[in-house]
Amino acid sequence: MNYTLNQLHIFLKIAQTQSVTKAAEELYLTQPAVSIQLRNLQLQFDIPLTEVVGRKIYITDFGKELAEAAENILNQVHAINYKTQAFKGQLTGKLKVSVVSTGQYVMPFFITDFVGQHEGLELQIDVTNKKGVLKSLENNEVDFALVSVLPTNLNIEKLDLLQNKLYLVGGLKNEYHKPIYDKTLLNTLPIIFREKGSGTRQTMQDFMDKNNVSILKKMELTSNEAVKQAVIAGMGYSIMPLIGIKNELNNKDLQIIPVKGLPITSTWSLIWLKGKNHSPAATHFLKYLKDEKENIVHSKFDWYEKY
C-alpha cells in the first residue's frame, strides 16, 4: 500500500459530497485531477471503492469504511500539526463561525487580520440564512455566529460589532427626486423578499406589518445576491442591507429611495451560547475583537457611516 494523505483527503471529500464534480469545486481542483487521484487510490485495492450507476457515483460499503478511516487519519494529522505549532508557542486549532448570508460583507473585515497573525489557526466560515445559523449554534457546532436579529429562544451572550441599516432600493429604470417619500409608496411597488428563515426577510416583514403596507406584487428569492441582481434588472424593489450594496451604489446600478421610517436599523452582533467553554483560539479571537473592533469599524467602514 502506498496511498497518500492527499488521496485520502480527496476520497473523503468525494464520499462526503457524493460527487467528483462537487469534491473538485470544494477542493479548488479540476475535475480530471480529482478523478486521477481517485483512480490511483483505487488501484491499490482489490475491492471497489465506488460504483457508477447512470451518471451518479455511489460509495461502496468498503469505500464508506475507508472514508471513515481516512477521516480519522486526517484528524490525527491535524492534531499533530496543531501540537507542533503549539510547541512553537503559536496559537493553533480551529475557529468555526456561522454567518448569515448578508454578514459575508461584514465578517471578513473583523477576522482577516486575526487569522493572518496566527499561521497555525484553521478558519471555517459557513454562510447560510438565519435559520441555518441558529441551528448550528444551538447544536454547538460552531464557536460563534454573526446575526443582525438576535434569537429569542436561545440563551446567548453577544458582542455588538456594527450597525445594520436597511433601505428601500431600486434600479435606475425610474427616477426618484423627492427628499423623502411616504410609506404608501411601498403599496405601489413590486417588492422582492428573501426566503423564509432569512433575517432580512424577518426585518422586512416586521416593517411591513407594523406600517400596514399592502404589497402590490410579491416575489421571493433565496439569496441576497439574487435579490440584488433582480433589482438591478428592474424586476422590482427591495429593502436591503446597505452593507451589501456598496459597489452597486458606487457604480450607479442601484439607487436608495428615501422613505419615511427608513432605514430600518439593527446591530450586527457576534453571538455564542452562554456558558460555552471556548477553545484557546475562540478566546483569543473574542479578546481581539473587544480590543480592535472600534479601529476596524473606523478604518474599514468609514463609507458606511456617511449614509
PDB file of C-alpha atoms in Angstrom:
ATOM      1  CA  MET A   1       0.000   0.000   0.000  1.00  0.00           C
ATOM      2  CA  ASN A   2       1.354   3.378  -0.974  1.00  0.00           C
ATOM      3  CA  TYR A   3      -1.589   5.763  -0.831  1.00  0.00           C
ATOM      4  CA  THR A   4      -1.019   9.378   0.190  1.00  0.00           C
ATOM      5  CA  LEU A   5      -2.701  11.751   2.596  1.00  0.00           C
ATOM      6  CA  ASN A   6      -3.740  13.833  -0.399  1.00  0.00           C
ATOM      7  CA  GLN A   7      -5.515  10.838  -1.949  1.00  0.00           C
ATOM      8  CA  LEU A   8      -7.297  10.102   1.330  1.00  0.00           C
ATOM      9  CA  HIS A   9      -8.321  13.743   1.614  1.00  0.00           C
ATOM     10  CA  ILE A  10      -9.736  13.778  -1.914  1.00  0.00           C
ATOM     11  CA  PHE A  11     -11.547  10.462  -1.465  1.00  0.00           C
ATOM     12  CA  LEU A  12     -13.080  11.650   1.819  1.00  0.00           C
ATOM     13  CA  LYS A  13     -14.415  14.752   0.076  1.00  0.00           C
ATOM     14  CA  ILE A  14     -15.872  12.608  -2.737  1.00  0.00           C
ATOM     15  CA  ALA A  15     -17.581  10.414  -0.144  1.00  0.00           C
ATOM     16  CA  GLN A  16     -18.965  13.451   1.683  1.00  0.00           C
ATOM     17  CA  THR A  17     -20.289  15.192  -1.427  1.00  0.00           C
ATOM     18  CA  GLN A  18     -21.238  12.031  -3.374  1.00  0.00           C
ATOM     19  CA  SER A  19     -19.809  13.754  -6.421  1.00  0.00           C
ATOM     20  CA  VAL A  20     -16.431  14.108  -8.128  1.00  0.00           C
ATOM     21  CA  THR A  21     -17.511  17.470  -9.529  1.00  0.00           C
ATOM     22  CA  LYS A  22     -18.580  18.880  -6.172  1.00  0.00           C
ATOM     23  CA  ALA A  23     -15.469  17.495  -4.487  1.00  0.00           C
ATOM     24  CA  ALA A  24     -13.320  19.244  -7.093  1.00  0.00           C
ATOM     25  CA  GLU A  25     -15.147  22.528  -6.522  1.00  0.00           C
ATOM     26  CA  GLU A  26     -14.770  22.388  -2.741  1.00  0.00           C
ATOM     27  CA  LEU A  27     -11.088  21.439  -3.004  1.00  0.00           C
ATOM     28  CA  TYR A  28     -10.403  24.081  -5.695  1.00  0.00           C
ATOM     29  CA  LEU A  29      -9.099  21.395  -8.035  1.00  0.00           C
ATOM     30  CA  THR A  30     -10.015  20.438 -11.590  1.00  0.00           C
ATOM     31  CA  GLN A  31     -12.362  17.500 -12.080  1.00  0.00           C
ATOM     32  CA  PRO A  32      -9.729  15.500 -14.047  1.00  0.00           C
ATOM     33  CA  ALA A  33      -7.214  15.986 -11.206  1.00  0.00           C
ATOM     34  CA  VAL A  34      -9.697  14.587  -8.686  1.00  0.00           C
ATOM     35  CA  SER A  35     -10.589  11.678 -10.986  1.00  0.00           C
ATOM     36  CA  ILE A  36      -6.898  10.783 -11.427  1.00  0.00           C
ATOM     37  CA  GLN A  37      -6.302  10.722  -7.662  1.00  0.00           C
ATOM     38  CA  LEU A  38      -9.413   8.582  -7.164  1.00  0.00           C
ATOM     39  CA  ARG A  39      -8.198   6.145  -9.816  1.00  0.00           C
ATOM     40  CA  ASN A  40      -4.710   5.983  -8.287  1.00  0.00           C
ATOM     41  CA  LEU A  41      -6.198   5.249  -4.881  1.00  0.00           C
ATOM     42  CA  GLN A  42      -8.493   2.577  -6.288  1.00  0.00           C
ATOM     43  CA  LEU A  43      -5.549   0.797  -7.962  1.00  0.00           C
ATOM     44  CA  GLN A  44      -4.216  -0.052  -4.512  1.00  0.00           C
ATOM     45  CA  PHE A  45      -7.317  -2.031  -3.518  1.00  0.00           C
ATOM     46  CA  ASP A  46      -8.844  -5.177  -5.000  1.00  0.00           C
ATOM     47  CA  ILE A  47     -12.294  -4.167  -3.689  1.00  0.00           C
ATOM     48  CA  PRO A  48     -14.164  -1.311  -5.457  1.00  0.00           C
ATOM     49  CA  LEU A  49     -14.381   1.972  -3.553  1.00  0.00           C
ATOM     50  CA  THR A  50     -17.090   3.412  -5.804  1.00  0.00           C
ATOM     51  CA  GLU A  51     -19.545   2.392  -8.455  1.00  0.00           C
ATOM     52  CA  VAL A  52     -21.224   4.470 -11.108  1.00  0.00           C
ATOM     53  CA  VAL A  53     -24.898   3.976 -11.935  1.00  0.00           C
ATOM     54  CA  GLY A  54     -26.083   6.136 -14.781  1.00  0.00           C
ATOM     55  CA  ARG A  55     -24.135   9.350 -14.250  1.00  0.00           C
ATOM     56  CA  LYS A  56     -24.122   9.221 -10.449  1.00  0.00           C
ATOM     57  CA  ILE A  57     -21.285   7.926  -8.301  1.00  0.00           C
ATOM     58  CA  TYR A  58     -22.013   5.761  -5.259  1.00  0.00           C
ATOM     59  CA  ILE A  59     -19.637   4.830  -2.452  1.00  0.00           C
ATOM     60  CA  THR A  60     -19.471   1.087  -1.782  1.00  0.00           C
ATOM     61  CA  ASP A  61     -19.627  -0.359   1.738  1.00  0.00           C
ATOM     62  CA  PHE A  62     -15.874  -0.848   1.652  1.00  0.00           C
ATOM     63  CA  GLY A  63     -15.463   2.700   0.369  1.00  0.00           C
ATOM     64  CA  LYS A  64     -17.519   4.010   3.282  1.00  0.00           C
ATOM     65  CA  GLU A  65     -15.253   2.198   5.737  1.00  0.00           C
ATOM     66  CA  LEU A  66     -12.194   3.629   4.009  1.00  0.00           C
ATOM     67  CA  ALA A  67     -13.709   7.138   4.120  1.00  0.00           C
ATOM     68  CA  GLU A  68     -14.307   6.779   7.860  1.00  0.00           C
ATOM     69  CA  ALA A  69     -10.730   5.595   8.384  1.00  0.00           C
ATOM     70  CA  ALA A  70      -9.444   8.446   6.190  1.00  0.00           C
ATOM     71  CA  GLU A  71     -11.311  10.982   8.307  1.00  0.00           C
ATOM     72  CA  ASN A  72      -9.769   9.583  11.491  1.00  0.00           C
ATOM     73  CA  ILE A  73      -6.288   9.591   9.942  1.00  0.00           C
ATOM     74  CA  LEU A  74      -6.618  13.173   8.694  1.00  0.00           C
ATOM     75  CA  ASN A  75      -7.915  14.322  12.080  1.00  0.00           C
ATOM     76  CA  GLN A  76      -4.842  12.800  13.717  1.00  0.00           C
ATOM     77  CA  VAL A  77      -2.602  14.558  11.202  1.00  0.00           C
ATOM     78  CA  HIS A  78      -4.306  17.874  12.012  1.00  0.00           C
ATOM     79  CA  ALA A  79      -3.813  17.175  15.720  1.00  0.00           C
ATOM     80  CA  ILE A  80      -0.090  16.576  15.168  1.00  0.00           C
ATOM     81  CA  ASN A  81       0.178  19.816  13.205  1.00  0.00           C
ATOM     82  CA  TYR A  82      -1.619  21.717  15.957  1.00  0.00           C
ATOM     83  CA  LYS A  83       0.681  20.257  18.611  1.00  0.00           C
ATOM     84  CA  THR A  84       3.734  21.163  16.547  1.00  0.00           C
ATOM     85  CA  GLN A  85       2.568  24.758  16.273  1.00  0.00           C
ATOM     86  CA  ALA A  86       1.689  24.842  19.974  1.00  0.00           C
ATOM     87  CA  PHE A  87       5.205  23.735  20.921  1.00  0.00           C
ATOM     88  CA  LYS A  88       6.466  26.687  18.895  1.00  0.00           C
ATOM     89  CA  GLY A  89       4.294  28.971  21.031  1.00  0.00           C
ATOM     90  CA  GLN A  90       1.807  29.678  18.251  1.00  0.00           C
ATOM     91  CA  LEU A  91      -1.985  29.793  18.577  1.00  0.00           C
ATOM     92  CA  THR A  92      -3.461  26.694  16.966  1.00  0.00           C
ATOM     93  CA  GLY A  93      -6.781  24.943  16.430  1.00  0.00           C
ATOM     94  CA  LYS A  94      -9.978  25.570  14.529  1.00  0.00           C
ATOM     95  CA  LEU A  95     -12.136  28.664  14.676  1.00  0.00           C
ATOM     96  CA  LYS A  96     -15.665  27.993  13.422  1.00  0.00           C
ATOM     97  CA  VAL A  97     -18.066  30.825  12.636  1.00  0.00           C
ATOM     98  CA  SER A  98     -21.534  30.643  11.115  1.00  0.00           C
ATOM     99  CA  VAL A  99     -22.629  33.791   9.296  1.00  0.00           C
ATOM    100  CA  VAL A 100     -25.989  34.911   7.914  1.00  0.00           C
ATOM    101  CA  SER A 101     -25.703  35.494   4.184  1.00  0.00           C
ATOM    102  CA  THR A 102     -25.535  39.297   4.288  1.00  0.00           C
ATOM    103  CA  GLY A 103     -22.947  39.002   7.045  1.00  0.00           C
ATOM    104  CA  GLN A 104     -20.444  37.819   4.424  1.00  0.00           C
ATOM    105  CA  TYR A 105     -19.910  41.529   3.728  1.00  0.00           C
ATOM    106  CA  VAL A 106     -19.105  42.131   7.407  1.00  0.00           C
ATOM    107  CA  MET A 107     -17.262  39.188   8.954  1.00  0.00           C
ATOM    108  CA  PRO A 108     -14.129  39.122   6.745  1.00  0.00           C
ATOM    109  CA  PHE A 109     -13.128  42.600   7.900  1.00  0.00           C
ATOM    110  CA  PHE A 110     -13.307  41.571  11.554  1.00  0.00           C
ATOM    111  CA  ILE A 111     -11.413  38.297  11.183  1.00  0.00           C
ATOM    112  CA  THR A 112      -8.819  38.639   8.388  1.00  0.00           C
ATOM    113  CA  ASP A 113      -6.059  40.337  10.385  1.00  0.00           C
ATOM    114  CA  PHE A 114      -6.539  37.982  13.332  1.00  0.00           C
ATOM    115  CA  VAL A 115      -6.144  34.900  11.152  1.00  0.00           C
ATOM    116  CA  GLY A 116      -3.142  36.484   9.447  1.00  0.00           C
ATOM    117  CA  GLN A 117      -1.434  36.888  12.825  1.00  0.00           C
ATOM    118  CA  HIS A 118      -1.770  33.177  13.651  1.00  0.00           C
ATOM    119  CA  GLU A 119      -0.478  30.850  10.928  1.00  0.00           C
ATOM    120  CA  GLY A 120      -1.402  27.727  12.903  1.00  0.00           C
ATOM    121  CA  LEU A 121      -5.070  28.692  13.021  1.00  0.00           C
ATOM    122  CA  GLU A 122      -7.619  26.952  10.799  1.00  0.00           C
ATOM    123  CA  LEU A 123     -10.667  29.041   9.924  1.00  0.00           C
ATOM    124  CA  GLN A 124     -14.059  27.674   8.912  1.00  0.00           C
ATOM    125  CA  ILE A 125     -16.855  30.091   7.969  1.00  0.00           C
ATOM    126  CA  ASP A 126     -20.278  28.772   7.000  1.00  0.00           C
ATOM    127  CA  VAL A 127     -22.549  31.239   5.184  1.00  0.00           C
ATOM    128  CA  THR A 128     -26.269  30.448   5.263  1.00  0.00           C
ATOM    129  CA  ASN A 129     -29.579  32.024   6.266  1.00  0.00           C
ATOM    130  CA  LYS A 130     -30.568  32.889   9.815  1.00  0.00           C
ATOM    131  CA  LYS A 131     -32.399  29.616  10.361  1.00  0.00           C
ATOM    132  CA  GLY A 132     -29.313  27.593   9.430  1.00  0.00           C
ATOM    133  CA  VAL A 133     -27.018  29.796  11.511  1.00  0.00           C
ATOM    134  CA  LEU A 134     -29.103  29.385  14.661  1.00  0.00           C
ATOM    135  CA  LYS A 135     -29.374  25.646  14.131  1.00  0.00           C
ATOM    136  CA  SER A 136     -25.584  25.269  14.009  1.00  0.00           C
ATOM    137  CA  LEU A 137     -25.249  27.467  17.092  1.00  0.00           C
ATOM    138  CA  GLU A 138     -27.912  25.542  19.022  1.00  0.00           C
ATOM    139  CA  ASN A 139     -26.216  22.242  18.129  1.00  0.00           C
ATOM    140  CA  ASN A 140     -22.904  23.642  19.410  1.00  0.00           C
ATOM    141  CA  GLU A 141     -21.300  23.052  16.006  1.00  0.00           C
ATOM    142  CA  VAL A 142     -19.637  26.483  15.873  1.00  0.00           C
ATOM    143  CA  ASP A 143     -17.784  28.826  18.197  1.00  0.00           C
ATOM    144  CA  PHE A 144     -19.640  31.960  17.151  1.00  0.00           C
ATOM    145  CA  ALA A 145     -22.436  33.171  14.900  1.00  0.00           C
ATOM    146  CA  LEU A 146     -22.913  36.551  13.238  1.00  0.00           C
ATOM    147  CA  VAL A 147     -26.517  37.776  13.095  1.00  0.00           C
ATOM    148  CA  SER A 148     -28.405  41.045  12.737  1.00  0.00           C
ATOM    149  CA  VAL A 149     -31.531  39.796  14.519  1.00  0.00           C
ATOM    150  CA  LEU A 150     -30.946  38.252  17.940  1.00  0.00           C
ATOM    151  CA  PRO A 151     -32.608  34.893  18.633  1.00  0.00           C
ATOM    152  CA  THR A 152     -35.285  34.834  21.324  1.00  0.00           C
ATOM    153  CA  ASN A 153     -35.207  31.104  22.039  1.00  0.00           C
ATOM    154  CA  LEU A 154     -31.508  30.664  22.846  1.00  0.00           C
ATOM    155  CA  ASN A 155     -29.562  31.645  25.956  1.00  0.00           C
ATOM    156  CA  ILE A 156     -26.695  33.612  24.432  1.00  0.00           C
ATOM    157  CA  GLU A 157     -24.006  36.181  25.051  1.00  0.00           C
ATOM    158  CA  LYS A 158     -23.077  38.769  22.443  1.00  0.00           C
ATOM    159  CA  LEU A 159     -20.585  41.341  21.256  1.00  0.00           C
ATOM    160  CA  ASP A 160     -22.013  44.137  19.108  1.00  0.00           C
ATOM    161  CA  LEU A 161     -19.840  44.939  16.088  1.00  0.00           C
ATOM    162  CA  LEU A 162     -21.576  47.263  13.632  1.00  0.00           C
ATOM    163  CA  GLN A 163     -24.912  48.934  12.993  1.00  0.00           C
ATOM    164  CA  ASN A 164     -27.044  47.350  10.285  1.00  0.00           C
ATOM    165  CA  LYS A 165     -29.067  49.690   8.042  1.00  0.00           C
ATOM    166  CA  LEU A 166     -31.723  48.616   5.557  1.00  0.00           C
ATOM    167  CA  TYR A 167     -33.006  50.968   2.841  1.00  0.00           C
ATOM    168  CA  LEU A 168     -35.565  50.744   0.061  1.00  0.00           C
ATOM    169  CA  VAL A 169     -33.505  50.093  -3.063  1.00  0.00           C
ATOM    170  CA  GLY A 170     -34.396  50.187  -6.742  1.00  0.00           C
ATOM    171  CA  GLY A 171     -32.728  50.033 -10.135  1.00  0.00           C
ATOM    172  CA  LEU A 172     -32.366  53.039 -12.404  1.00  0.00           C
ATOM    173  CA  LYS A 173     -35.466  52.424 -14.520  1.00  0.00           C
ATOM    174  CA  ASN A 174     -37.431  55.105 -12.637  1.00  0.00           C
ATOM    175  CA  GLU A 175     -36.193  58.332 -11.067  1.00  0.00           C
ATOM    176  CA  TYR A 176     -36.998  59.433  -7.516  1.00  0.00           C
ATOM    177  CA  HIS A 177     -36.154  63.046  -6.764  1.00  0.00           C
ATOM    178  CA  LYS A 178     -38.231  63.904  -3.691  1.00  0.00           C
ATOM    179  CA  PRO A 179     -36.295  64.443  -0.454  1.00  0.00           C
ATOM    180  CA  ILE A 180     -38.490  61.804   1.154  1.00  0.00           C
ATOM    181  CA  TYR A 181     -41.496  59.671   0.207  1.00  0.00           C
ATOM    182  CA  ASP A 182     -44.388  58.488   2.331  1.00  0.00           C
ATOM    183  CA  LYS A 183     -44.560  54.814   3.282  1.00  0.00           C
ATOM    184  CA  THR A 184     -47.574  54.454   0.999  1.00  0.00           C
ATOM    185  CA  LEU A 185     -45.105  54.399  -1.910  1.00  0.00           C
ATOM    186  CA  LEU A 186     -44.431  50.784  -0.947  1.00  0.00           C
ATOM    187  CA  ASN A 187     -48.057  49.929  -1.721  1.00  0.00           C
ATOM    188  CA  THR A 188     -47.434  50.752  -5.389  1.00  0.00           C
ATOM    189  CA  LEU A 189     -44.225  48.815  -5.948  1.00  0.00           C
ATOM    190  CA  PRO A 190     -43.466  45.170  -6.730  1.00  0.00           C
ATOM    191  CA  ILE A 191     -41.424  44.023  -3.732  1.00  0.00           C
ATOM    192  CA  ILE A 192     -38.780  41.295  -3.721  1.00  0.00           C
ATOM    193  CA  PHE A 193     -38.330  39.354  -0.470  1.00  0.00           C
ATOM    194  CA  ARG A 194     -35.691  36.944   0.762  1.00  0.00           C
ATOM    195  CA  GLU A 195     -36.800  33.396   1.607  1.00  0.00           C
ATOM    196  CA  LYS A 196     -38.437  32.431   4.889  1.00  0.00           C
ATOM    197  CA  GLY A 197     -35.787  31.840   7.533  1.00  0.00           C
ATOM    198  CA  SER A 198     -33.763  34.873   6.441  1.00  0.00           C
ATOM    199  CA  GLY A 199     -33.089  37.643   8.971  1.00  0.00           C
ATOM    200  CA  THR A 200     -33.540  40.276   6.255  1.00  0.00           C
ATOM    201  CA  ARG A 201     -36.905  38.730   5.375  1.00  0.00           C
ATOM    202  CA  GLN A 202     -37.984  38.872   9.020  1.00  0.00           C
ATOM    203  CA  THR A 203     -36.905  42.521   9.330  1.00  0.00           C
ATOM    204  CA  MET A 204     -38.734  43.491   6.132  1.00  0.00           C
ATOM    205  CA  GLN A 205     -41.885  41.636   7.135  1.00  0.00           C
ATOM    206  CA  ASP A 206     -41.938  43.222  10.589  1.00  0.00           C
ATOM    207  CA  PHE A 207     -41.658  46.674   8.999  1.00  0.00           C
ATOM    208  CA  MET A 208     -44.449  45.948   6.513  1.00  0.00           C
ATOM    209  CA  ASP A 209     -46.757  44.586   9.214  1.00  0.00           C
ATOM    210  CA  LYS A 210     -46.087  47.461  11.604  1.00  0.00           C
ATOM    211  CA  ASN A 211     -46.862  50.046   8.937  1.00  0.00           C
ATOM    212  CA  ASN A 212     -49.832  48.214   7.349  1.00  0.00           C
ATOM    213  CA  VAL A 213     -48.108  48.030   3.982  1.00  0.00           C
ATOM    214  CA  SER A 214     -50.075  46.085   1.368  1.00  0.00           C
ATOM    215  CA  ILE A 215     -47.786  44.582  -1.274  1.00  0.00           C
ATOM    216  CA  LEU A 216     -48.805  45.142  -4.888  1.00  0.00           C
ATOM    217  CA  LYS A 217     -46.763  42.209  -6.143  1.00  0.00           C
ATOM    218  CA  LYS A 218     -44.511  39.949  -4.103  1.00  0.00           C
ATOM    219  CA  MET A 219     -41.543  37.894  -5.292  1.00  0.00           C
ATOM    220  CA  GLU A 220     -39.208  35.671  -3.277  1.00  0.00           C
ATOM    221  CA  LEU A 221     -35.552  34.835  -3.939  1.00  0.00           C
ATOM    222  CA  THR A 222     -33.165  32.728  -1.901  1.00  0.00           C
ATOM    223  CA  SER A 223     -30.034  34.864  -1.623  1.00  0.00           C
ATOM    224  CA  ASN A 224     -29.032  38.478  -1.186  1.00  0.00           C
ATOM    225  CA  GLU A 225     -27.086  38.367  -4.469  1.00  0.00           C
ATOM    226  CA  ALA A 226     -30.138  37.061  -6.328  1.00  0.00           C
ATOM    227  CA  VAL A 227     -32.289  39.852  -4.898  1.00  0.00           C
ATOM    228  CA  LYS A 228     -29.646  42.417  -5.823  1.00  0.00           C
ATOM    229  CA  GLN A 229     -29.435  41.260  -9.446  1.00  0.00           C
ATOM    230  CA  ALA A 230     -33.216  41.148  -9.767  1.00  0.00           C
ATOM    231  CA  VAL A 231     -33.494  44.728  -8.520  1.00  0.00           C
ATOM    232  CA  ILE A 232     -30.754  45.884 -10.901  1.00  0.00           C
ATOM    233  CA  ALA A 233     -32.600  44.177 -13.770  1.00  0.00           C
ATOM    234  CA  GLY A 234     -35.774  46.107 -12.930  1.00  0.00           C
ATOM    235  CA  MET A 235     -37.856  43.173 -11.695  1.00  0.00           C
ATOM    236  CA  GLY A 236     -38.845  45.037  -8.553  1.00  0.00           C
ATOM    237  CA  TYR A 237     -37.694  46.776  -5.398  1.00  0.00           C
ATOM    238  CA  SER A 238     -36.440  45.521  -2.071  1.00  0.00           C
ATOM    239  CA  ILE A 239     -35.484  46.671   1.397  1.00  0.00           C
ATOM    240  CA  MET A 240     -31.813  45.698   1.510  1.00  0.00           C
ATOM    241  CA  PRO A 241     -28.912  45.973   3.954  1.00  0.00           C
ATOM    242  CA  LEU A 242     -26.637  48.841   2.979  1.00  0.00           C
ATOM    243  CA  ILE A 243     -23.568  46.741   3.754  1.00  0.00           C
ATOM    244  CA  GLY A 244     -24.120  44.522   0.707  1.00  0.00           C
ATOM    245  CA  ILE A 245     -24.665  47.164  -1.987  1.00  0.00           C
ATOM    246  CA  LYS A 246     -21.608  49.422  -1.732  1.00  0.00           C
ATOM    247  CA  ASN A 247     -20.244  48.639  -5.209  1.00  0.00           C
ATOM    248  CA  GLU A 248     -23.663  48.823  -6.857  1.00  0.00           C
ATOM    249  CA  LEU A 249     -24.283  52.258  -5.362  1.00  0.00           C
ATOM    250  CA  ASN A 250     -20.844  53.488  -6.423  1.00  0.00           C
ATOM    251  CA  ASN A 251     -21.371  52.113  -9.935  1.00  0.00           C
ATOM    252  CA  LYS A 252     -24.863  53.629 -10.046  1.00  0.00           C
ATOM    253  CA  ASP A 253     -26.506  50.278 -10.714  1.00  0.00           C
ATOM    254  CA  LEU A 254     -28.800  50.839  -7.720  1.00  0.00           C
ATOM    255  CA  GLN A 255     -30.357  53.819  -6.022  1.00  0.00           C
ATOM    256  CA  ILE A 256     -31.595  54.354  -2.488  1.00  0.00           C
ATOM    257  CA  ILE A 257     -35.152  55.664  -2.419  1.00  0.00           C
ATOM    258  CA  PRO A 258     -35.753  57.809   0.687  1.00  0.00           C
ATOM    259  CA  VAL A 259     -38.875  56.646   2.508  1.00  0.00           C
ATOM    260  CA  LYS A 260     -40.221  57.836   5.841  1.00  0.00           C
ATOM    261  CA  GLY A 261     -39.359  55.332   8.560  1.00  0.00           C
ATOM    262  CA  LEU A 262     -36.300  54.028   6.723  1.00  0.00           C
ATOM    263  CA  PRO A 263     -33.598  52.995   7.180  1.00  0.00           C
ATOM    264  CA  ILE A 264     -34.519  50.145   9.482  1.00  0.00           C
ATOM    265  CA  THR A 265     -31.655  49.778  11.919  1.00  0.00           C
ATOM    266  CA  SER A 266     -30.416  46.800  13.889  1.00  0.00           C
ATOM    267  CA  THR A 267     -26.985  45.627  15.013  1.00  0.00           C
ATOM    268  CA  TRP A 268     -24.541  43.094  13.639  1.00  0.00           C
ATOM    269  CA  SER A 269     -23.675  41.017  16.682  1.00  0.00           C
ATOM    270  CA  LEU A 270     -21.317  38.128  17.250  1.00  0.00           C
ATOM    271  CA  ILE A 271     -23.160  35.675  19.489  1.00  0.00           C
ATOM    272  CA  TRP A 272     -22.328  32.440  21.315  1.00  0.00           C
ATOM    273  CA  LEU A 273     -24.053  30.076  23.694  1.00  0.00           C
ATOM    274  CA  LYS A 274     -23.992  31.354  27.256  1.00  0.00           C
ATOM    275  CA  GLY A 275     -21.566  29.393  29.392  1.00  0.00           C
ATOM    276  CA  LYS A 276     -19.754  27.945  26.364  1.00  0.00           C
ATOM    277  CA  ASN A 277     -16.269  26.669  27.159  1.00  0.00           C
ATOM    278  CA  HIS A 278     -14.307  28.472  24.453  1.00  0.00           C
ATOM    279  CA  SER A 279     -11.212  26.954  22.866  1.00  0.00           C
ATOM    280  CA  PRO A 280      -7.971  28.969  23.118  1.00  0.00           C
ATOM    281  CA  ALA A 281      -8.490  30.112  19.510  1.00  0.00           C
ATOM    282  CA  ALA A 282     -12.024  31.339  20.231  1.00  0.00           C
ATOM    283  CA  THR A 283     -10.945  33.013  23.480  1.00  0.00           C
ATOM    284  CA  HIS A 284      -8.136  34.903  21.744  1.00  0.00           C
ATOM    285  CA  PHE A 285     -10.436  35.929  18.896  1.00  0.00           C
ATOM    286  CA  LEU A 286     -13.014  37.329  21.290  1.00  0.00           C
ATOM    287  CA  LYS A 287     -10.351  39.353  23.087  1.00  0.00           C
ATOM    288  CA  TYR A 288      -9.015  40.580  19.743  1.00  0.00           C
ATOM    289  CA  LEU A 289     -12.463  41.824  18.721  1.00  0.00           C
ATOM    290  CA  LYS A 290     -13.062  43.604  22.011  1.00  0.00           C
ATOM    291  CA  ASP A 291      -9.733  45.395  21.653  1.00  0.00           C
ATOM    292  CA  GLU A 292      -9.864  46.152  17.922  1.00  0.00           C
ATOM    293  CA  LYS A 293     -13.492  46.471  16.830  1.00  0.00           C
ATOM    294  CA  GLU A 294     -13.596  50.277  17.047  1.00  0.00           C
ATOM    295  CA  ASN A 295     -10.445  50.568  14.934  1.00  0.00           C
ATOM    296  CA  ILE A 296     -11.850  48.112  12.398  1.00  0.00           C
ATOM    297  CA  VAL A 297     -15.146  49.991  12.101  1.00  0.00           C
ATOM    298  CA  HIS A 298     -13.307  53.299  11.686  1.00  0.00           C
ATOM    299  CA  SER A 299     -10.822  52.032   9.076  1.00  0.00           C
ATOM    300  CA  LYS A 300     -12.984  49.594   7.090  1.00  0.00           C
ATOM    301  CA  PHE A 301     -16.473  51.057   7.291  1.00  0.00           C
ATOM    302  CA  ASP A 302     -15.940  54.824   7.116  1.00  0.00           C
ATOM    303  CA  TRP A 303     -18.031  54.904   3.887  1.00  0.00           C
ATOM    304  CA  TYR A 304     -20.870  53.201   5.705  1.00  0.00           C
ATOM    305  CA  GLU A 305     -21.251  55.938   8.270  1.00  0.00           C
ATOM    306  CA  LYS A 306     -21.911  58.541   5.563  1.00  0.00           C
ATOM    307  CA  TYR A 307     -25.387  57.136   4.845  1.00  0.00           C
TER     308      TYR A 307
END
